[in-house]
Short mmCIF file of C-alpha atoms in Angstrom, two decimals:
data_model
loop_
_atom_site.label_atom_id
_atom_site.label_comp_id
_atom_site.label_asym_id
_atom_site.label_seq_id
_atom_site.Cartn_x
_atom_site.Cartn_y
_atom_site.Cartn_z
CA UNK A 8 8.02 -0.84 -13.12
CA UNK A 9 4.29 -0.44 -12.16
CA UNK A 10 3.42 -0.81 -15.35
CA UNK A 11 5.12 -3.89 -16.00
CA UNK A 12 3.66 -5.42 -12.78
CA UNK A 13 0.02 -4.89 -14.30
CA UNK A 14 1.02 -6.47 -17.88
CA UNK A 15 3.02 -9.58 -15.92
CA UNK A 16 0.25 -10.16 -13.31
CA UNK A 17 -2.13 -10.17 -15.89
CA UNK A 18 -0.68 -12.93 -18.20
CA UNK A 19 0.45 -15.16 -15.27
CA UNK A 20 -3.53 -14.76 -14.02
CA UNK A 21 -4.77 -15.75 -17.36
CA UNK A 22 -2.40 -18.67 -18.28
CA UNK A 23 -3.50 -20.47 -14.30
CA UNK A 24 -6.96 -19.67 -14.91
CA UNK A 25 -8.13 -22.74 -14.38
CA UNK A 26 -6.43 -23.65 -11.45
CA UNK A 27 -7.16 -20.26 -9.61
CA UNK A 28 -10.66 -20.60 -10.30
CA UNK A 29 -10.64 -24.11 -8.71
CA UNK A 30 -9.01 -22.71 -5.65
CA UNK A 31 -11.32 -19.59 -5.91
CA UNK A 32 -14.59 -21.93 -5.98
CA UNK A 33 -13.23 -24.04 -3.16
CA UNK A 34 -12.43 -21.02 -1.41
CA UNK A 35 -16.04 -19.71 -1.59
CA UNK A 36 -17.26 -23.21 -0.74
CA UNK A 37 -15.25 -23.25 2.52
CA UNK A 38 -16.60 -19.47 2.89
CA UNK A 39 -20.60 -20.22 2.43
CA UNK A 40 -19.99 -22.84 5.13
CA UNK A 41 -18.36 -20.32 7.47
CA UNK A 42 -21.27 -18.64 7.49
CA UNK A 43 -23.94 -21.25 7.92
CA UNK A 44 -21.57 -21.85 11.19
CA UNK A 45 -21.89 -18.17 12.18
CA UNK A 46 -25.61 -18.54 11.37
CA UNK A 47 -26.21 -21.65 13.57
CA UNK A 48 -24.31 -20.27 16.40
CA UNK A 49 -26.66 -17.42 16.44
CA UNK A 50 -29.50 -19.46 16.70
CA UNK A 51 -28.44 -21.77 19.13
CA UNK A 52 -30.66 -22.06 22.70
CA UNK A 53 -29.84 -20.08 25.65
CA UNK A 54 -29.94 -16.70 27.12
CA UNK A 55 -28.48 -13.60 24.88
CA UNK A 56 -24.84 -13.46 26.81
CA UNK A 57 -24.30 -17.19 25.75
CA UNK A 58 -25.57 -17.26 22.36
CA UNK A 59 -23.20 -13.96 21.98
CA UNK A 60 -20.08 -15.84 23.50
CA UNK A 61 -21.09 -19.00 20.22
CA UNK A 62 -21.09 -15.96 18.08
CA UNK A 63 -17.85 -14.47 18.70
CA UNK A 64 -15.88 -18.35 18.62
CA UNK A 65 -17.46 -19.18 15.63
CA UNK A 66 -16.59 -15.42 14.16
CA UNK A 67 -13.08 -16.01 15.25
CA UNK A 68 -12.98 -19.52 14.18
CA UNK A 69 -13.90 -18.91 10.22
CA UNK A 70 -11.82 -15.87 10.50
CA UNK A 71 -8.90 -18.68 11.37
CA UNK A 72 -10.07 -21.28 8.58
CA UNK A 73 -10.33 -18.60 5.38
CA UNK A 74 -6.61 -17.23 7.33
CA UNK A 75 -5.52 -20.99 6.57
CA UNK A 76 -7.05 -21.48 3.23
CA UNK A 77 -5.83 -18.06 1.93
CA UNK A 78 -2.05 -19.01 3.07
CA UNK A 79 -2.25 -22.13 1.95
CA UNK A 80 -1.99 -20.91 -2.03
CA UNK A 81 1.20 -19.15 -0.73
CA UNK A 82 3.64 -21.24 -2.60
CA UNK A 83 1.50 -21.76 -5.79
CA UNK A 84 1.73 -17.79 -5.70
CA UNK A 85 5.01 -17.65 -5.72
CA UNK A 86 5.66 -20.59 -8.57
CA UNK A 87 3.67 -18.30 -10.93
CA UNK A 88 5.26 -15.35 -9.85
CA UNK A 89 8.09 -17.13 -10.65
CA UNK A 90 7.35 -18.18 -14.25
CA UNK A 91 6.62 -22.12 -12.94
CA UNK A 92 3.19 -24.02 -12.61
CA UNK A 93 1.35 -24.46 -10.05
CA UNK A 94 -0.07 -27.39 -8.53
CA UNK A 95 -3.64 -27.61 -7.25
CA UNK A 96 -2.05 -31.02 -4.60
CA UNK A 97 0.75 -28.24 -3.49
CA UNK A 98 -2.38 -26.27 -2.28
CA UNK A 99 -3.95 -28.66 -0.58
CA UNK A 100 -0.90 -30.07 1.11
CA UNK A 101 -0.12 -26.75 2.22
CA UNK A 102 -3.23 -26.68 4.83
CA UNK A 103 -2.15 -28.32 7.44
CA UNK A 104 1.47 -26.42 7.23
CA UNK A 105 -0.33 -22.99 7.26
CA UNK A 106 -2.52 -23.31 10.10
CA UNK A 107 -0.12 -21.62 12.86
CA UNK A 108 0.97 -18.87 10.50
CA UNK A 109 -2.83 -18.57 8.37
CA UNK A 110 -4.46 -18.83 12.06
CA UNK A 111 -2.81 -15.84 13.32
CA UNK A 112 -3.23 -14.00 10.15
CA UNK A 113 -7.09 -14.44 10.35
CA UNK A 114 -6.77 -13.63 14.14
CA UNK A 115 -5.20 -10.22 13.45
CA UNK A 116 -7.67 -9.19 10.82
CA UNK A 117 -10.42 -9.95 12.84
CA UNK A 118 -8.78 -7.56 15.46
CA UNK A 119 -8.41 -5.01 13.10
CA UNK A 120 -12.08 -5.32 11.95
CA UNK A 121 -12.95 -5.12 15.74
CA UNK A 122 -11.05 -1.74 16.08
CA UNK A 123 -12.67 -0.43 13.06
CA UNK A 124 -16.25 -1.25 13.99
CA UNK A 125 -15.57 0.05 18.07
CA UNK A 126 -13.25 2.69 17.50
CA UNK A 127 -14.84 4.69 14.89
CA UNK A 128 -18.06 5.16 15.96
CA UNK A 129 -17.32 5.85 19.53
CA UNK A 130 -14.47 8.19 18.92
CA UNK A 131 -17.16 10.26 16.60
CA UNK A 132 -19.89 10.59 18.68
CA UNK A 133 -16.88 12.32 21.34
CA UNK A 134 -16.43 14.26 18.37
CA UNK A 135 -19.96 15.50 17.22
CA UNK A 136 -21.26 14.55 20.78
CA UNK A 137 -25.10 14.01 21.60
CA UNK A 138 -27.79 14.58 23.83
CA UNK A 139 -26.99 18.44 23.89
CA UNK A 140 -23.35 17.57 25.03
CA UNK A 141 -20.40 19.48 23.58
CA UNK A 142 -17.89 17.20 21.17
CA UNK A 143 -14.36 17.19 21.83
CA UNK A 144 -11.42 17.72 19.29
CA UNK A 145 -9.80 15.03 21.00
CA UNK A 146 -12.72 12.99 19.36
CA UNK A 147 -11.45 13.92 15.63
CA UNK A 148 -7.63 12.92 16.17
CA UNK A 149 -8.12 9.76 18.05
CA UNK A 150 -10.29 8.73 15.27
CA UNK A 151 -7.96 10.02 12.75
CA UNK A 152 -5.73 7.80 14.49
CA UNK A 153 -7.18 4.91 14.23
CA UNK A 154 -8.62 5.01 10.52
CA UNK A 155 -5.32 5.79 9.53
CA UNK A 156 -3.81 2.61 11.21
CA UNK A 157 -6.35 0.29 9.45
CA UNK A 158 -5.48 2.09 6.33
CA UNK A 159 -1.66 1.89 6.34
CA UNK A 160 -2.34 -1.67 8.21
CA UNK A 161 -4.22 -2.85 5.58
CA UNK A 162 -1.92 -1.76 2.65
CA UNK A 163 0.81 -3.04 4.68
CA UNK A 164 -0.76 -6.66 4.78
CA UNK A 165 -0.75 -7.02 1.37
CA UNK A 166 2.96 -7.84 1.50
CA UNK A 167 2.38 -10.64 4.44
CA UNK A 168 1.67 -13.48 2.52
CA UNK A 169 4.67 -12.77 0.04
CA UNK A 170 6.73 -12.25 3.00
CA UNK A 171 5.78 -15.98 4.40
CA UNK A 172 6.42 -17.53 1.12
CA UNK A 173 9.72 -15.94 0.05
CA UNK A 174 11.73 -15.40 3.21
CA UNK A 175 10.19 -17.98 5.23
CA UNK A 176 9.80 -15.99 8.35
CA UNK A 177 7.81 -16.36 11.55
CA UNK A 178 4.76 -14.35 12.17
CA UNK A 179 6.04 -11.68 14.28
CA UNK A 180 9.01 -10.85 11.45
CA UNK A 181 6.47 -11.17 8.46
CA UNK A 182 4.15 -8.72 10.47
CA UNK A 183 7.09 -6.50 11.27
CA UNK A 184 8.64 -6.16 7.69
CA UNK A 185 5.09 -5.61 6.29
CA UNK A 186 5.27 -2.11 7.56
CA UNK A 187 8.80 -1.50 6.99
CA UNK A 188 7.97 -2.19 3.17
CA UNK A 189 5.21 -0.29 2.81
CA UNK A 190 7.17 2.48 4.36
CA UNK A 191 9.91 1.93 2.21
CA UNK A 192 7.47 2.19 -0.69
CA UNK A 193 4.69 3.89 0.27
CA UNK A 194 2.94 4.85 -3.30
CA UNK A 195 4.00 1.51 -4.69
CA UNK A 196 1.99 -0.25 -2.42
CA UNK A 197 -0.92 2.27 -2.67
CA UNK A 198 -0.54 0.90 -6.43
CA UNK A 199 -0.80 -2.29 -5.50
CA UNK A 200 -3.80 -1.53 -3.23
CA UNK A 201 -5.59 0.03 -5.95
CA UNK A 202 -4.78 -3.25 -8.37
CA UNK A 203 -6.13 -5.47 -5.67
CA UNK A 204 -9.56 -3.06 -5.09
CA UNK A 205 -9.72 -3.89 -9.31
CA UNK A 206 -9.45 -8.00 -7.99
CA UNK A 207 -11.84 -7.32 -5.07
CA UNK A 208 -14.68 -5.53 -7.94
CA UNK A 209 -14.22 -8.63 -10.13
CA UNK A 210 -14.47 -10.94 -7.73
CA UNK A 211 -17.35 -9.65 -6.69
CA UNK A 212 -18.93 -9.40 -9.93
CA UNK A 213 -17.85 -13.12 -10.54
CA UNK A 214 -18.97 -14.28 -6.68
CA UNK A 215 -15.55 -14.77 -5.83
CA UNK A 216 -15.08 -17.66 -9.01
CA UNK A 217 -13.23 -16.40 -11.97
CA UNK A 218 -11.58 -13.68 -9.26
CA UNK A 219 -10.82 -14.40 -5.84
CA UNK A 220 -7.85 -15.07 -2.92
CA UNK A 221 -5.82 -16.83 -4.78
CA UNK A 222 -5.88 -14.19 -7.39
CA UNK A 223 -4.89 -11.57 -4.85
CA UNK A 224 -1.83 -13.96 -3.72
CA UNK A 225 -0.73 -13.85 -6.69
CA UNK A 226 -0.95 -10.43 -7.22
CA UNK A 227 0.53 -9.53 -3.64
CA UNK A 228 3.43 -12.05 -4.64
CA UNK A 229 4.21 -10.57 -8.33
CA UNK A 230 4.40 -7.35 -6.56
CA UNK A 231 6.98 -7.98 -3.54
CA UNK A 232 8.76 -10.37 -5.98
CA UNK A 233 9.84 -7.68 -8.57
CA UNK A 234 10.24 -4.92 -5.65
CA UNK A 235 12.80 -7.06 -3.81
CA UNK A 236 15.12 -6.37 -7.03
CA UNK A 237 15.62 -3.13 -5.23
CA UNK A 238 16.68 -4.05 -2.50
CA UNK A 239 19.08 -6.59 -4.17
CA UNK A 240 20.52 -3.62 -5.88
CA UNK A 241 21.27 -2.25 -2.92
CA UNK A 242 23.14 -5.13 -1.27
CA UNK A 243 25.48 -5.42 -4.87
CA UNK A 244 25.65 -1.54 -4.42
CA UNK A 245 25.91 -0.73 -0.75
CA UNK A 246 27.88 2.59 -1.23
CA UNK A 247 25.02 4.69 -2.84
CA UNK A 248 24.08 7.36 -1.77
CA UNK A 249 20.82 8.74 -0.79
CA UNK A 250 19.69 10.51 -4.03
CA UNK A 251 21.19 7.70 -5.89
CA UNK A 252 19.57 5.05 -3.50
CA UNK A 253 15.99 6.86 -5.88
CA UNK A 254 17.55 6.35 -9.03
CA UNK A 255 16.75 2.39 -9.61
CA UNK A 256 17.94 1.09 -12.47
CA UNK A 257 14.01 -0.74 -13.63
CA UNK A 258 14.51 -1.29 -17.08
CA UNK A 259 18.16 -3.34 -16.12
CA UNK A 260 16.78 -4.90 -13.13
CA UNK A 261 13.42 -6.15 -14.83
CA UNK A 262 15.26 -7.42 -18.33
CA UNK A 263 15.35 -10.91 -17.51
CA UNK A 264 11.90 -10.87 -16.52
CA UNK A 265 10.70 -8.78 -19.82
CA UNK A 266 12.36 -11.70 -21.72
CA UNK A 267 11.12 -14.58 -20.27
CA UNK A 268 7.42 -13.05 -20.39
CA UNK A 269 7.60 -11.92 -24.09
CA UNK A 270 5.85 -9.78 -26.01
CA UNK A 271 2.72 -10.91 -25.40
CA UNK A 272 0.23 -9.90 -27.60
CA UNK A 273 -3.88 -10.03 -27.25
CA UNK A 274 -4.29 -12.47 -29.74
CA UNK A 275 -2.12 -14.68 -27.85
CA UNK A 276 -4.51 -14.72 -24.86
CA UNK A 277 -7.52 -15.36 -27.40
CA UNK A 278 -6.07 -17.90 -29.92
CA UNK A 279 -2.39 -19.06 -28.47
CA UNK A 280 -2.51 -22.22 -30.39
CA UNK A 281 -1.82 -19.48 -33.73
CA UNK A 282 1.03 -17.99 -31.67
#
């Protein structure tokens, strides 16, 4: 199933180049001027505490606008996912209806990042302690703790903006189901972690142009798409049992999906026009 994931994600990626590296560039556009913001609020007059109060809005507030921008491509995602086309006025008429939703989102990662940055450090210097003071085990497992919930919540995330776009739910549900999925299907979305950390090295070999946000939408969209088929198996099947409930039926539940991709073959990417 994995493997088909890689080979569908892939074509959809390459035949809506173009328009995800329009929403890429205007992405990193909207992202360069975040941090001129963040810049200028740093070197605004005033004593330390204020210029550190500008610091933290305008933090928080570019944390809120890339939130938007990155939901915004949510239902583009989910039209290629979908074998459709997307449509680069769908993206930019989805702003303004993914501000709550894309606000939040932005909010919450920003609180994770906080955790990460405060958490870590202090909970290892109780560990290793200093200034001739004796560490404390206590140290190691609440910092164990808490890099292991910014691990699973990160993986978890990935499924968020999928979430929004398919089911349509409110924050608090898409939040809540994100973990219940990656739960449900924990290496899967390790998979899919990986895959995005390939999207993440490209676009940061491309500066965030030929890969980018909209490329990981996709992506995260592709992947909660085709695992959802399990779950519809379940609902047509609702006697299974346990043991069974492993035994998915892929190749049956993925044919319709293997046929309208194709076989798609490398000079199709390269020359389609001799396809």
């Amino acid at each position: 199933m994995f493997r088909f994931l890689i080979k569908k994600n892939f074509c959809d990626i390459w035949d809506n180049l173009f328009h995800l590296m329009i929403v890429n560039l205007f992405t990193v556009l909207s992202g360069a001027a975040c941090y001129l913001l963040i810049l200028l609020s740093g070197a605004l007059p005033g004593p330390d505490s204020v210029k550190g109060v500008w610091l933290l809005l305008a933090l928080l507030l570019c944390c809120m606008i890339l939130g938007v921008l990155f939901f915004a491509e949510g239902d583009n995602a989910l039209k290629i996912a979908n074998f459709e086309g997307p449509k680069l006025a769908k993206y930019f008429g989805s702003i303004v209806h993914s501000i709550k939703d894309g606000a939040l989102f932005g909010l919450y990662m920003a609180f994770v990042a906080a955790v990460a940055i405060v958490s870590i450090p202090y909970y290892f210097r109780v560990w290793v302690g200093n200034e001739g003071q004796t560490g404390s085990l206590l140290g190691l497992l609440m910092m164990s703790l808490v890099f292991w919930f910014i691990v699973i919540t990160l993986l978890a995330l990935q499924y968020f903006l999928p979430i929004r776009s398919i089911m349509h739910n409110d924050f608090r549900k898409c939040l809540k189901k994100c973990y219940m999925i990656f739960f449900d299907n924990t290496l899967f979305t390790i998979g899919l972690g990986l895959l995005n950390l390939v999207n993440i090295a490209v676009m940061i070999f491309s500066l965030g142009i030929l890969n980018g946000p909209a490329t990981i939408s996709v992506t995260c969209t592709e992947a909660l798409r085709l695992r959802l088929y399990k779950y519809d198996w379940y609902e047509v099947n609702p006697g299974l049992t346990k043991e069974e409930r492993k035994e998915v039926p892929w190749e049956d539940l993925l044919a319709n999906d293997r046929k309208l991709l194709g076989p798609r073959r490398w000079k199709s990417f390269l020359f389609p026009w001799k396809e």
